[in-house]
Tab-separated table of C-alpha atoms in Angstrom:
chain	number	residue	atom	x	y	z
O	1	MET	CA	-36.132	-10.451	-12.807
O	2	GLN	CA	-36.779	-13.978	-14.386
O	3	ALA	CA	-33.043	-14.860	-13.515
O	4	ARG	CA	-34.082	-14.792	-10.000
O	5	PRO	CA	-32.343	-18.558	-8.959
O	6	LEU	CA	-29.143	-17.561	-10.645
O	7	VAL	CA	-29.397	-13.958	-8.692
O	8	MET	CA	-29.594	-15.934	-5.469
O	9	LEU	CA	-26.961	-18.067	-6.467
O	10	CYS	CA	-24.385	-15.478	-7.039
O	11	ALA	CA	-25.617	-13.587	-3.903
O	12	ALA	CA	-25.143	-16.620	-1.722
O	13	LEU	CA	-21.229	-17.138	-3.379
O	14	MET	CA	-20.483	-13.638	-2.327
O	15	LEU	CA	-21.694	-14.133	1.175
O	16	GLY	CA	-20.143	-17.390	1.391
O	17	SER	CA	-16.813	-16.057	0.230
O	18	ILE	CA	-16.474	-14.320	3.520
O	19	PHE	CA	-15.857	-18.150	4.838
O	20	LEU	CA	-12.811	-19.024	2.441
O	21	PRO	CA	-9.293	-17.835	1.942
O	22	TRP	CA	-9.050	-14.734	0.089
O	23	LEU	CA	-5.002	-14.213	0.150
O	24	SER	CA	-2.392	-16.942	0.292
O	25	GLY	CA	0.987	-15.676	1.729
O	26	PRO	CA	3.984	-16.786	0.348
O	27	LEU	CA	4.643	-18.834	3.626
O	28	GLY	CA	1.169	-20.921	3.020
O	29	ASN	CA	-0.733	-18.686	5.751
O	30	ASP	CA	-3.952	-17.795	4.411
O	31	MET	CA	-6.028	-14.549	5.235
O	32	VAL	CA	-9.892	-15.827	5.840
O	33	PRO	CA	-11.944	-12.444	6.664
O	34	TRP	CA	-14.561	-14.390	8.773
O	35	ASP	CA	-11.340	-15.594	11.212
O	36	ALA	CA	-10.589	-11.821	11.492
O	37	LEU	CA	-14.220	-10.786	12.179
O	38	ARG	CA	-14.869	-13.302	14.515
O	39	GLN	CA	-12.149	-12.070	16.945
O	40	LEU	CA	-13.540	-8.292	17.020
O	41	ASN	CA	-16.166	-7.330	19.530
O	42	GLY	CA	-19.049	-4.656	18.735
O	43	ASP	CA	-17.164	-1.646	19.871
O	44	GLN	CA	-14.117	-2.941	17.579
O	45	ILE	CA	-16.214	-3.519	14.705
O	46	ASN	CA	-17.552	0.188	15.151
O	47	GLN	CA	-14.244	1.333	15.211
O	48	VAL	CA	-13.087	-0.366	12.254
O	49	LEU	CA	-16.177	0.675	10.046
O	50	SER	CA	-15.619	4.480	11.086
O	51	GLU	CA	-12.104	4.460	10.128
O	52	LEU	CA	-12.432	2.578	6.794
O	53	PRO	CA	-11.804	4.649	3.609
O	54	PRO	CA	-14.767	4.717	0.661
O	55	GLU	CA	-13.822	1.715	-0.677
O	56	GLY	CA	-13.532	-0.162	2.387
O	57	LEU	CA	-17.003	0.687	2.978
O	58	ALA	CA	-18.223	-0.219	-0.545
O	59	PHE	CA	-16.647	-3.655	0.027
O	60	VAL	CA	-18.654	-4.042	3.292
O	61	ALA	CA	-21.666	-2.830	1.374
O	62	SER	CA	-21.157	-5.404	-1.161
O	63	PHE	CA	-21.820	-8.056	1.227
O	64	ALA	CA	-24.791	-6.280	2.910
O	65	PHE	CA	-26.430	-5.821	-0.345
O	66	ALA	CA	-25.871	-9.386	-1.417
O	67	ALA	CA	-27.501	-10.620	1.662
O	68	LEU	CA	-30.419	-8.328	0.965
O	69	ILE	CA	-30.484	-9.501	-2.612
O	70	PHE	CA	-30.593	-13.187	-1.069
O	71	LEU	CA	-33.474	-12.618	1.532
O	72	LEU	CA	-35.574	-10.716	-1.187
O	73	GLY	CA	-34.984	-13.400	-3.471
O	74	LEU	CA	-36.412	-15.951	-1.032
O	75	MET	CA	-39.528	-13.491	-0.755
O	76	GLY	CA	-39.962	-13.669	-4.334
O	77	SER	CA	-38.344	-10.186	-5.479
O	78	THR	CA	-34.651	-9.381	-6.821
O	79	PRO	CA	-35.053	-5.692	-7.771
O	80	ARG	CA	-33.102	-5.215	-10.856
O	81	LEU	CA	-31.245	-2.054	-9.426
O	82	LEU	CA	-30.234	-3.610	-6.286
O	83	VAL	CA	-28.555	-6.346	-8.494
O	84	LEU	CA	-26.992	-3.867	-10.390
O	85	ILE	CA	-25.257	-2.179	-7.199
O	86	THR	CA	-24.588	-5.198	-6.046
O	87	GLY	CA	-22.764	-6.278	-9.107
O	88	ALA	CA	-21.085	-3.000	-9.562
O	89	LEU	CA	-19.587	-2.814	-6.434
O	90	PRO	CA	-17.033	-5.866	-6.628
O	91	VAL	CA	-16.294	-5.051	-10.345
O	92	GLY	CA	-15.838	-1.319	-9.640
O	93	LEU	CA	-13.571	-2.295	-6.588
O	94	VAL	CA	-11.656	-4.727	-8.675
O	95	GLY	CA	-11.184	-2.099	-11.766
O	96	TRP	CA	-10.217	0.517	-9.053
O	97	GLY	CA	-7.864	-1.627	-7.588
O	98	LEU	CA	-6.173	-2.532	-10.857
O	99	PHE	CA	-6.165	1.210	-11.844
O	100	GLN	CA	-4.446	1.871	-8.693
O	101	ALA	CA	-1.904	-0.983	-8.946
O	102	THR	CA	-0.956	0.351	-12.408
O	103	ARG	CA	-0.353	3.908	-11.260
O	104	ALA	CA	1.694	2.772	-8.033
O	105	GLY	CA	3.888	0.229	-9.586
O	106	GLN	CA	6.645	-1.238	-7.356
O	107	ASN	CA	4.734	0.816	-4.420
O	108	SER	CA	1.554	-1.559	-4.220
O	109	PRO	CA	1.613	-4.300	-1.241
O	110	ILE	CA	1.741	-6.962	-4.258
O	111	PRO	CA	4.826	-6.629	-6.362
O	112	ILE	CA	3.990	-5.550	-9.844
O	113	THR	CA	6.654	-5.263	-12.253
O	114	GLY	CA	4.703	-3.523	-15.103
O	115	ASP	CA	1.719	-1.441	-16.461
O	116	ASP	CA	0.389	-4.576	-18.565
O	117	ILE	CA	-3.047	-5.226	-16.855
O	118	SER	CA	-2.535	-9.098	-18.195
O	119	GLN	CA	0.792	-9.246	-16.161
O	120	ILE	CA	-0.680	-7.415	-13.254
O	121	LEU	CA	-3.563	-10.339	-13.286
O	122	GLN	CA	-1.323	-13.230	-13.735
O	123	GLN	CA	0.676	-11.823	-10.917
O	124	LEU	CA	-2.265	-11.214	-8.729
O	125	ALA	CA	-3.655	-14.869	-9.408
O	126	GLU	CA	-0.815	-16.107	-7.530
O	127	TYR	CA	-1.826	-14.496	-4.045
O	128	ILE	CA	-5.842	-14.671	-4.391
O	129	GLY	CA	-7.768	-17.317	-2.962
O	130	PRO	CA	-11.093	-19.089	-3.672
O	131	GLY	CA	-13.173	-16.500	-1.747
O	132	ALA	CA	-11.856	-13.494	-3.583
O	133	TRP	CA	-12.570	-15.283	-6.557
O	134	MET	CA	-16.189	-16.019	-5.462
O	135	TRP	CA	-16.760	-12.483	-4.674
O	136	MET	CA	-15.550	-11.144	-7.916
O	137	GLY	CA	-17.384	-13.749	-10.105
O	138	GLY	CA	-20.338	-13.366	-8.061
O	139	GLY	CA	-20.407	-9.535	-8.380
O	140	ALA	CA	-19.568	-9.937	-12.227
O	141	VAL	CA	-22.086	-12.255	-12.901
O	142	LEU	CA	-24.907	-10.282	-10.870
O	143	LEU	CA	-23.920	-6.986	-12.827
O	144	LEU	CA	-24.404	-8.960	-16.407
O	145	LEU	CA	-27.460	-10.549	-14.995
O	146	SER	CA	-28.741	-6.988	-14.096
O	147	LEU	CA	-27.887	-5.566	-17.470
O	148	LEU	CA	-28.758	-8.565	-19.853
O	149	ALA	CA	-31.549	-10.772	-18.045
O	150	PRO	CA	-35.134	-10.226	-19.724
O	151	SER	CA	-37.517	-8.550	-17.213
O	152	ARG	CA	-40.893	-10.029	-16.277
O	153	SER	CA	-43.790	-8.896	-18.684
């Protein structure tokens, strides 16, 4: 792909998001994924990964694919299919989450009062930290680049 530097930047954003707050609680406590991972040993990580639902595995895979894209980019290659998959994972997971939230309504972990997607996004934005935005934004740009960026001839 000709957009290799931008692809690498988006992959780095996705990887760097793990060190930033993803959720902000009403009491000011932030949820940073790296803080939780740092406290687990190898056996605990294996146990958590073995008990994850498919959505959780896709979430973890998005980071693995982003790391792979970044490393391949350093070597001069960013395969379009890998960029597509890496970008589609965050976009698909966010879409699936919104779909589930609209179905669940009040049963969602974050209080959602209506089926209107713009209202859902507005309410979620209050709780979402910069790490989650970086992950979602990096994935969305990767997806667009994989679909729209010109190939080398």
